[in-house]
Amino acid sequence: MNPISIRPITGVLGAEIDGIDLATPLDEHSRRAITQGFAEHSVLVFRDQSLSIQQLEAFALQLGEFGDTPFITPLDDHPHVLAVAREADEAGPLFGGSWHSDWSFQPTPPSATILYGRDVPDAGGDTLFSNQYLAYETLSDAMKQMLAGLHGVHSAKRSYGPGAVFGQPDPNAAMHIQGSEEALAKQSHPLVCTHPVTGRKLLFINDVYTIGIEGFTGPESAALLGYLLGHCRDVNFQCRVRWEPGTLTMWDNRCVQHHAINDYSGQRREMYRVTLAGERPT
Ligand code: SIN
């Protein structure tokens, strides 16, 4: 392979990293490049990787332990690997098709998600990412003071609860998603968290799973979250990843939100996804 090189995608988020073959065990130099690059850029894109499911799992396990994946049936014999798939003729809601960070309703949401493109549209099906350090840092001091000590209420109920978007399995969908009453559980996380690796502060909320602010009335939560959630996805905080077959992208759910784009009707898309276990946001 060529020497390892890192090229930022935008001025604020993401980098393409070349010169590492993820199918083979990482040497110390490659592992350091990945962990340092991840801390600096939060979204890392590796092109032209050729990975079996076992090699994808082995790569992930060199960086951490698997996270828990609720509500979605994983691959046979690979309980930690999801096929994030959509057939060319599917018309239902798109998995991941709104701004979110993965499983923020869990007590310890995943630190990272790793997504590997196996069958990708010729054009379309990109993924957007938004930098939540910047979302925090660009707030006024007065707003930062107001948010300090507040907690967001997170829940999967709007996605996977009874009657929710993915509440019932869709027989026409490539993914088997089964909502349940468990989605009604609520979990509090600070609105402003400190990243355990970088020590930087960030806003930890998202459109899909943050349903309110502790101690606020519904209208108060809606007003404040409405402003903050719009701010979180300011185009000036973003990067966009265009997928090719063999692209692997890993992102840091602790400081990044993402959004899959629903613009590839008539084309098939199939990705494999694993998450890495995280810690309680503080
Ligand atoms: C996800 O939200 O994990 C899926 C992202 C994607 O399909 O691009």
JSON list of N, CA and C in Angstrom, two decimals, residues 53 56-57 60 66-70 72 74-75 78-85 95-96 100-103 105-106 110 112-117 160 175 209 243 248-249 251 253 258 270-276:
[
{"chain": "A", "resi": 53, "resn": "ILE", "atom": "N", "xyz": [-17.55, -10.08, 5.64]},
{"chain": "A", "resi": 53, "resn": "ILE", "atom": "CA", "xyz": [-18.21, -9.71, 6.91]},
{"chain": "A", "resi": 53, "resn": "ILE", "atom": "C", "xyz": [-17.25, -9.97, 8.09]},
{"chain": "A", "resi": 56, "resn": "LEU", "atom": "N", "xyz": [-14.73, -7.24, 8.28]},
{"chain": "A", "resi": 56, "resn": "LEU", "atom": "CA", "xyz": [-15.32, -6.02, 8.84]},
{"chain": "A", "resi": 56, "resn": "LEU", "atom": "C", "xyz": [-15.41, -6.13, 10.36]},
{"chain": "A", "resi": 57, "resn": "GLU", "atom": "N", "xyz": [-15.87, -7.27, 10.84]},
{"chain": "A", "resi": 57, "resn": "GLU", "atom": "CA", "xyz": [-15.94, -7.48, 12.30]},
{"chain": "A", "resi": 57, "resn": "GLU", "atom": "C", "xyz": [-14.55, -7.40, 12.93]},
{"chain": "A", "resi": 60, "resn": "ALA", "atom": "N", "xyz": [-13.38, -3.84, 13.20]},
{"chain": "A", "resi": 60, "resn": "ALA", "atom": "CA", "xyz": [-14.07, -3.11, 14.27]},
{"chain": "A", "resi": 60, "resn": "ALA", "atom": "C", "xyz": [-13.52, -3.51, 15.64]},
{"chain": "A", "resi": 66, "resn": "PHE", "atom": "N", "xyz": [-18.19, -4.38, 20.34]},
{"chain": "A", "resi": 66, "resn": "PHE", "atom": "CA", "xyz": [-19.43, -4.11, 19.63]},
{"chain": "A", "resi": 66, "resn": "PHE", "atom": "C", "xyz": [-20.46, -3.45, 20.55]},
{"chain": "A", "resi": 67, "resn": "GLY", "atom": "N", "xyz": [-21.25, -2.53, 19.98]},
{"chain": "A", "resi": 67, "resn": "GLY", "atom": "CA", "xyz": [-22.38, -1.95, 20.71]},
{"chain": "A", "resi": 67, "resn": "GLY", "atom": "C", "xyz": [-23.62, -2.82, 20.53]},
{"chain": "A", "resi": 68, "resn": "ASP", "atom": "N", "xyz": [-24.67, -2.50, 21.30]},
{"chain": "A", "resi": 68, "resn": "ASP", "atom": "CA", "xyz": [-25.95, -3.23, 21.19]},
{"chain": "A", "resi": 68, "resn": "ASP", "atom": "C", "xyz": [-26.79, -2.63, 20.07]},
{"chain": "A", "resi": 69, "resn": "THR", "atom": "N", "xyz": [-27.44, -3.49, 19.31]},
{"chain": "A", "resi": 69, "resn": "THR", "atom": "CA", "xyz": [-28.27, -3.01, 18.20]},
{"chain": "A", "resi": 69, "resn": "THR", "atom": "C", "xyz": [-29.70, -3.49, 18.38]},
{"chain": "A", "resi": 70, "resn": "PRO", "atom": "N", "xyz": [-30.58, -2.62, 18.86]},
{"chain": "A", "resi": 70, "resn": "PRO", "atom": "CA", "xyz": [-31.97, -3.05, 19.09]},
{"chain": "A", "resi": 70, "resn": "PRO", "atom": "C", "xyz": [-32.85, -2.89, 17.84]},
{"chain": "A", "resi": 72, "resn": "ILE", "atom": "N", "xyz": [-33.64, -4.15, 15.11]},
{"chain": "A", "resi": 72, "resn": "ILE", "atom": "CA", "xyz": [-33.37, -4.53, 13.72]},
{"chain": "A", "resi": 72, "resn": "ILE", "atom": "C", "xyz": [-32.71, -5.91, 13.70]},
{"chain": "A", "resi": 74, "resn": "PRO", "atom": "N", "xyz": [-30.25, -8.57, 12.75]},
{"chain": "A", "resi": 74, "resn": "PRO", "atom": "CA", "xyz": [-28.91, -8.53, 12.15]},
{"chain": "A", "resi": 74, "resn": "PRO", "atom": "C", "xyz": [-28.73, -9.65, 11.14]},
{"chain": "A", "resi": 75, "resn": "LEU", "atom": "N", "xyz": [-27.54, -9.72, 10.55]},
{"chain": "A", "resi": 75, "resn": "LEU", "atom": "CA", "xyz": [-27.24, -10.80, 9.61]},
{"chain": "A", "resi": 75, "resn": "LEU", "atom": "C", "xyz": [-27.21, -12.14, 10.34]},
{"chain": "A", "resi": 78, "resn": "HIS", "atom": "N", "xyz": [-24.16, -13.30, 12.43]},
{"chain": "A", "resi": 78, "resn": "HIS", "atom": "CA", "xyz": [-23.33, -12.12, 12.74]},
{"chain": "A", "resi": 78, "resn": "HIS", "atom": "C", "xyz": [-24.20, -11.14, 13.53]},
{"chain": "A", "resi": 79, "resn": "PRO", "atom": "N", "xyz": [-24.39, -11.41, 14.82]},
{"chain": "A", "resi": 79, "resn": "PRO", "atom": "CA", "xyz": [-25.39, -10.66, 15.60]},
{"chain": "A", "resi": 79, "resn": "PRO", "atom": "C", "xyz": [-25.08, -9.18, 15.76]},
{"chain": "A", "resi": 80, "resn": "HIS", "atom": "N", "xyz": [-23.88, -8.76, 15.41]},
{"chain": "A", "resi": 80, "resn": "HIS", "atom": "CA", "xyz": [-23.54, -7.34, 15.56]},
{"chain": "A", "resi": 80, "resn": "HIS", "atom": "C", "xyz": [-23.48, -6.60, 14.23]},
{"chain": "A", "resi": 81, "resn": "VAL", "atom": "N", "xyz": [-23.83, -7.30, 13.14]},
{"chain": "A", "resi": 81, "resn": "VAL", "atom": "CA", "xyz": [-23.73, -6.67, 11.82]},
{"chain": "A", "resi": 81, "resn": "VAL", "atom": "C", "xyz": [-25.13, -6.51, 11.22]},
{"chain": "A", "resi": 82, "resn": "LEU", "atom": "N", "xyz": [-25.45, -5.28, 10.85]},
{"chain": "A", "resi": 82, "resn": "LEU", "atom": "CA", "xyz": [-26.73, -5.00, 10.17]},
{"chain": "A", "resi": 82, "resn": "LEU", "atom": "C", "xyz": [-26.48, -4.80, 8.69]},
{"chain": "A", "resi": 83, "resn": "ALA", "atom": "N", "xyz": [-27.41, -5.29, 7.88]},
{"chain": "A", "resi": 83, "resn": "ALA", "atom": "CA", "xyz": [-27.42, -4.87, 6.48]},
{"chain": "A", "resi": 83, "resn": "ALA", "atom": "C", "xyz": [-28.34, -3.64, 6.42]},
{"chain": "A", "resi": 84, "resn": "VAL", "atom": "N", "xyz": [-27.76, -2.49, 6.14]},
{"chain": "A", "resi": 84, "resn": "VAL", "atom": "CA", "xyz": [-28.57, -1.28, 5.92]},
{"chain": "A", "resi": 84, "resn": "VAL", "atom": "C", "xyz": [-28.87, -1.28, 4.43]},
{"chain": "A", "resi": 85, "resn": "ALA", "atom": "N", "xyz": [-30.07, -1.78, 4.10]},
{"chain": "A", "resi": 85, "resn": "ALA", "atom": "CA", "xyz": [-30.34, -2.09, 2.70]},
{"chain": "A", "resi": 85, "resn": "ALA", "atom": "C", "xyz": [-31.66, -1.50, 2.26]},
{"chain": "A", "resi": 95, "resn": "PHE", "atom": "N", "xyz": [-34.32, 4.22, 6.30]},
{"chain": "A", "resi": 95, "resn": "PHE", "atom": "CA", "xyz": [-33.58, 4.05, 7.55]},
{"chain": "A", "resi": 95, "resn": "PHE", "atom": "C", "xyz": [-32.46, 5.09, 7.61]},
{"chain": "A", "resi": 96, "resn": "GLY", "atom": "N", "xyz": [-32.42, 5.84, 8.69]},
{"chain": "A", "resi": 96, "resn": "GLY", "atom": "CA", "xyz": [-31.36, 6.85, 8.87]},
{"chain": "A", "resi": 96, "resn": "GLY", "atom": "C", "xyz": [-31.62, 8.13, 8.11]},
{"chain": "A", "resi": 100, "resn": "HIS", "atom": "N", "xyz": [-29.62, 12.50, 13.06]},
{"chain": "A", "resi": 100, "resn": "HIS", "atom": "CA", "xyz": [-29.56, 11.77, 14.34]},
{"chain": "A", "resi": 100, "resn": "HIS", "atom": "C", "xyz": [-28.13, 11.38, 14.66]},
{"chain": "A", "resi": 101, "resn": "SER", "atom": "N", "xyz": [-27.91, 10.96, 15.90]},
{"chain": "A", "resi": 101, "resn": "SER", "atom": "CA", "xyz": [-26.69, 10.19, 16.21]},
{"chain": "A", "resi": 101, "resn": "SER", "atom": "C", "xyz": [-27.21, 8.83, 16.68]},
{"chain": "A", "resi": 102, "resn": "ASP", "atom": "N", "xyz": [-26.45, 7.79, 16.40]},
{"chain": "A", "resi": 102, "resn": "ASP", "atom": "CA", "xyz": [-27.00, 6.45, 16.54]},
{"chain": "A", "resi": 102, "resn": "ASP", "atom": "C", "xyz": [-27.32, 6.09, 17.98]},
{"chain": "A", "resi": 103, "resn": "TRP", "atom": "N", "xyz": [-28.57, 5.63, 18.15]},
{"chain": "A", "resi": 103, "resn": "TRP", "atom": "CA", "xyz": [-29.05, 5.05, 19.41]},
{"chain": "A", "resi": 103, "resn": "TRP", "atom": "C", "xyz": [-28.78, 5.97, 20.61]},
{"chain": "A", "resi": 105, "resn": "PHE", "atom": "N", "xyz": [-30.76, 7.11, 22.51]},
{"chain": "A", "resi": 105, "resn": "PHE", "atom": "CA", "xyz": [-31.71, 6.79, 23.58]},
{"chain": "A", "resi": 105, "resn": "PHE", "atom": "C", "xyz": [-31.17, 5.71, 24.51]},
{"chain": "A", "resi": 106, "resn": "GLN", "atom": "N", "xyz": [-30.00, 5.15, 24.19]},
{"chain": "A", "resi": 106, "resn": "GLN", "atom": "CA", "xyz": [-29.43, 4.13, 25.08]},
{"chain": "A", "resi": 106, "resn": "GLN", "atom": "C", "xyz": [-28.70, 4.81, 26.25]},
{"chain": "A", "resi": 110, "resn": "PRO", "atom": "N", "xyz": [-23.60, 4.19, 21.28]},
{"chain": "A", "resi": 110, "resn": "PRO", "atom": "CA", "xyz": [-22.34, 3.76, 20.65]},
{"chain": "A", "resi": 110, "resn": "PRO", "atom": "C", "xyz": [-21.38, 4.93, 20.43]},
{"chain": "A", "resi": 112, "resn": "ALA", "atom": "N", "xyz": [-18.92, 4.90, 18.17]},
{"chain": "A", "resi": 112, "resn": "ALA", "atom": "CA", "xyz": [-18.67, 5.03, 16.72]},
{"chain": "A", "resi": 112, "resn": "ALA", "atom": "C", "xyz": [-19.57, 4.09, 15.95]},
{"chain": "A", "resi": 113, "resn": "THR", "atom": "N", "xyz": [-19.83, 4.47, 14.71]},
{"chain": "A", "resi": 113, "resn": "THR", "atom": "CA", "xyz": [-20.50, 3.57, 13.76]},
{"chain": "A", "resi": 113, "resn": "THR", "atom": "C", "xyz": [-19.58, 3.38, 12.57]},
{"chain": "A", "resi": 114, "resn": "ILE", "atom": "N", "xyz": [-19.55, 2.15, 12.08]},
{"chain": "A", "resi": 114, "resn": "ILE", "atom": "CA", "xyz": [-18.72, 1.81, 10.91]},
{"chain": "A", "resi": 114, "resn": "ILE", "atom": "C", "xyz": [-19.67, 1.31, 9.84]},
{"chain": "A", "resi": 115, "resn": "LEU", "atom": "N", "xyz": [-19.66, 1.95, 8.69]},
{"chain": "A", "resi": 115, "resn": "LEU", "atom": "CA", "xyz": [-20.59, 1.60, 7.60]},
{"chain": "A", "resi": 115, "resn": "LEU", "atom": "C", "xyz": [-19.76, 1.31, 6.35]},
{"chain": "A", "resi": 116, "resn": "TYR", "atom": "N", "xyz": [-20.04, 0.15, 5.76]},
{"chain": "A", "resi": 116, "resn": "TYR", "atom": "CA", "xyz": [-19.24, -0.34, 4.63]},
{"chain": "A", "resi": 116, "resn": "TYR", "atom": "C", "xyz": [-20.14, -0.48, 3.40]},
{"chain": "A", "resi": 117, "resn": "GLY", "atom": "N", "xyz": [-19.79, 0.20, 2.33]},
{"chain": "A", "resi": 117, "resn": "GLY", "atom": "CA", "xyz": [-20.62, 0.20, 1.13]},
{"chain": "A", "resi": 117, "resn": "GLY", "atom": "C", "xyz": [-20.36, -1.02, 0.26]},
{"chain": "A", "resi": 160, "resn": "TYR", "atom": "N", "xyz": [-39.43, 3.66, 16.72]},
{"chain": "A", "resi": 160, "resn": "TYR", "atom": "CA", "xyz": [-39.65, 2.23, 16.89]},
{"chain": "A", "resi": 160, "resn": "TYR", "atom": "C", "xyz": [-40.78, 1.88, 17.87]},
{"chain": "A", "resi": 175, "resn": "MET", "atom": "N", "xyz": [-34.91, -4.38, 4.92]},
{"chain": "A", "resi": 175, "resn": "MET", "atom": "CA", "xyz": [-34.48, -4.51, 6.32]},
{"chain": "A", "resi": 175, "resn": "MET", "atom": "C", "xyz": [-35.65, -5.01, 7.16]},
{"chain": "A", "resi": 209, "resn": "TYR", "atom": "N", "xyz": [-34.25, 11.39, 18.10]},
{"chain": "A", "resi": 209, "resn": "TYR", "atom": "CA", "xyz": [-34.40, 10.76, 19.41]},
{"chain": "A", "resi": 209, "resn": "TYR", "atom": "C", "xyz": [-34.55, 11.73, 20.58]},
{"chain": "A", "resi": 243, "resn": "TRP", "atom": "N", "xyz": [-20.60, 7.69, -1.65]},
{"chain": "A", "resi": 243, "resn": "TRP", "atom": "CA", "xyz": [-20.19, 6.30, -1.51]},
{"chain": "A", "resi": 243, "resn": "TRP", "atom": "C", "xyz": [-19.77, 5.73, -2.85]},
{"chain": "A", "resi": 248, "resn": "LEU", "atom": "N", "xyz": [-15.55, 2.55, 3.11]},
{"chain": "A", "resi": 248, "resn": "LEU", "atom": "CA", "xyz": [-15.91, 2.34, 4.52]},
{"chain": "A", "resi": 248, "resn": "LEU", "atom": "C", "xyz": [-15.79, 3.68, 5.23]},
{"chain": "A", "resi": 249, "resn": "THR", "atom": "N", "xyz": [-16.84, 4.06, 5.93]},
{"chain": "A", "resi": 249, "resn": "THR", "atom": "CA", "xyz": [-16.83, 5.33, 6.68]},
{"chain": "A", "resi": 249, "resn": "THR", "atom": "C", "xyz": [-17.10, 5.02, 8.14]},
{"chain": "A", "resi": 251, "resn": "TRP", "atom": "N", "xyz": [-17.79, 7.04, 11.87]},
{"chain": "A", "resi": 251, "resn": "TRP", "atom": "CA", "xyz": [-18.06, 8.35, 12.44]},
{"chain": "A", "resi": 251, "resn": "TRP", "atom": "C", "xyz": [-18.23, 8.25, 13.93]},
{"chain": "A", "resi": 253, "resn": "ASN", "atom": "N", "xyz": [-20.23, 9.09, 16.99]},
{"chain": "A", "resi": 253, "resn": "ASN", "atom": "CA", "xyz": [-21.60, 9.49, 17.39]},
{"chain": "A", "resi": 253, "resn": "ASN", "atom": "C", "xyz": [-21.62, 10.47, 18.56]},
{"chain": "A", "resi": 258, "resn": "HIS", "atom": "N", "xyz": [-25.66, 12.53, 11.77]},
{"chain": "A", "resi": 258, "resn": "HIS", "atom": "CA", "xyz": [-25.62, 12.17, 10.35]},
{"chain": "A", "resi": 258, "resn": "HIS", "atom": "C", "xyz": [-27.03, 12.01, 9.80]},
{"chain": "A", "resi": 270, "resn": "GLU", "atom": "N", "xyz": [-26.91, -1.24, -0.57]},
{"chain": "A", "resi": 270, "resn": "GLU", "atom": "CA", "xyz": [-26.72, -2.20, 0.54]},
{"chain": "A", "resi": 270, "resn": "GLU", "atom": "C", "xyz": [-25.38, -1.92, 1.21]},
{"chain": "A", "resi": 271, "resn": "MET", "atom": "N", "xyz": [-25.45, -1.71, 2.50]},
{"chain": "A", "resi": 271, "resn": "MET", "atom": "CA", "xyz": [-24.27, -1.40, 3.31]},
{"chain": "A", "resi": 271, "resn": "MET", "atom": "C", "xyz": [-24.27, -2.36, 4.50]},
{"chain": "A", "resi": 272, "resn": "TYR", "atom": "N", "xyz": [-23.10, -2.59, 5.06]},
{"chain": "A", "resi": 272, "resn": "TYR", "atom": "CA", "xyz": [-23.01, -3.34, 6.31]},
{"chain": "A", "resi": 272, "resn": "TYR", "atom": "C", "xyz": [-22.59, -2.40, 7.41]},
{"chain": "A", "resi": 273, "resn": "ARG", "atom": "N", "xyz": [-23.21, -2.55, 8.57]},
{"chain": "A", "resi": 273, "resn": "ARG", "atom": "CA", "xyz": [-22.98, -1.58, 9.64]},
{"chain": "A", "resi": 273, "resn": "ARG", "atom": "C", "xyz": [-22.71, -2.28, 10.97]},
{"chain": "A", "resi": 274, "resn": "VAL", "atom": "N", "xyz": [-21.69, -1.83, 11.65]},
{"chain": "A", "resi": 274, "resn": "VAL", "atom": "CA", "xyz": [-21.49, -2.24, 13.05]},
{"chain": "A", "resi": 274, "resn": "VAL", "atom": "C", "xyz": [-21.31, -0.97, 13.89]},
{"chain": "A", "resi": 275, "resn": "THR", "atom": "N", "xyz": [-21.63, -1.08, 15.18]},
{"chain": "A", "resi": 275, "resn": "THR", "atom": "CA", "xyz": [-21.35, 0.03, 16.09]},
{"chain": "A", "resi": 275, "resn": "THR", "atom": "C", "xyz": [-20.34, -0.45, 17.13]},
{"chain": "A", "resi": 276, "resn": "LEU", "atom": "N", "xyz": [-19.62, 0.52, 17.66]},
{"chain": "A", "resi": 276, "resn": "LEU", "atom": "CA", "xyz": [-18.69, 0.26, 18.76]},
{"chain": "A", "resi": 276, "resn": "LEU", "atom": "C", "xyz": [-19.31, 0.79, 20.05]}
]
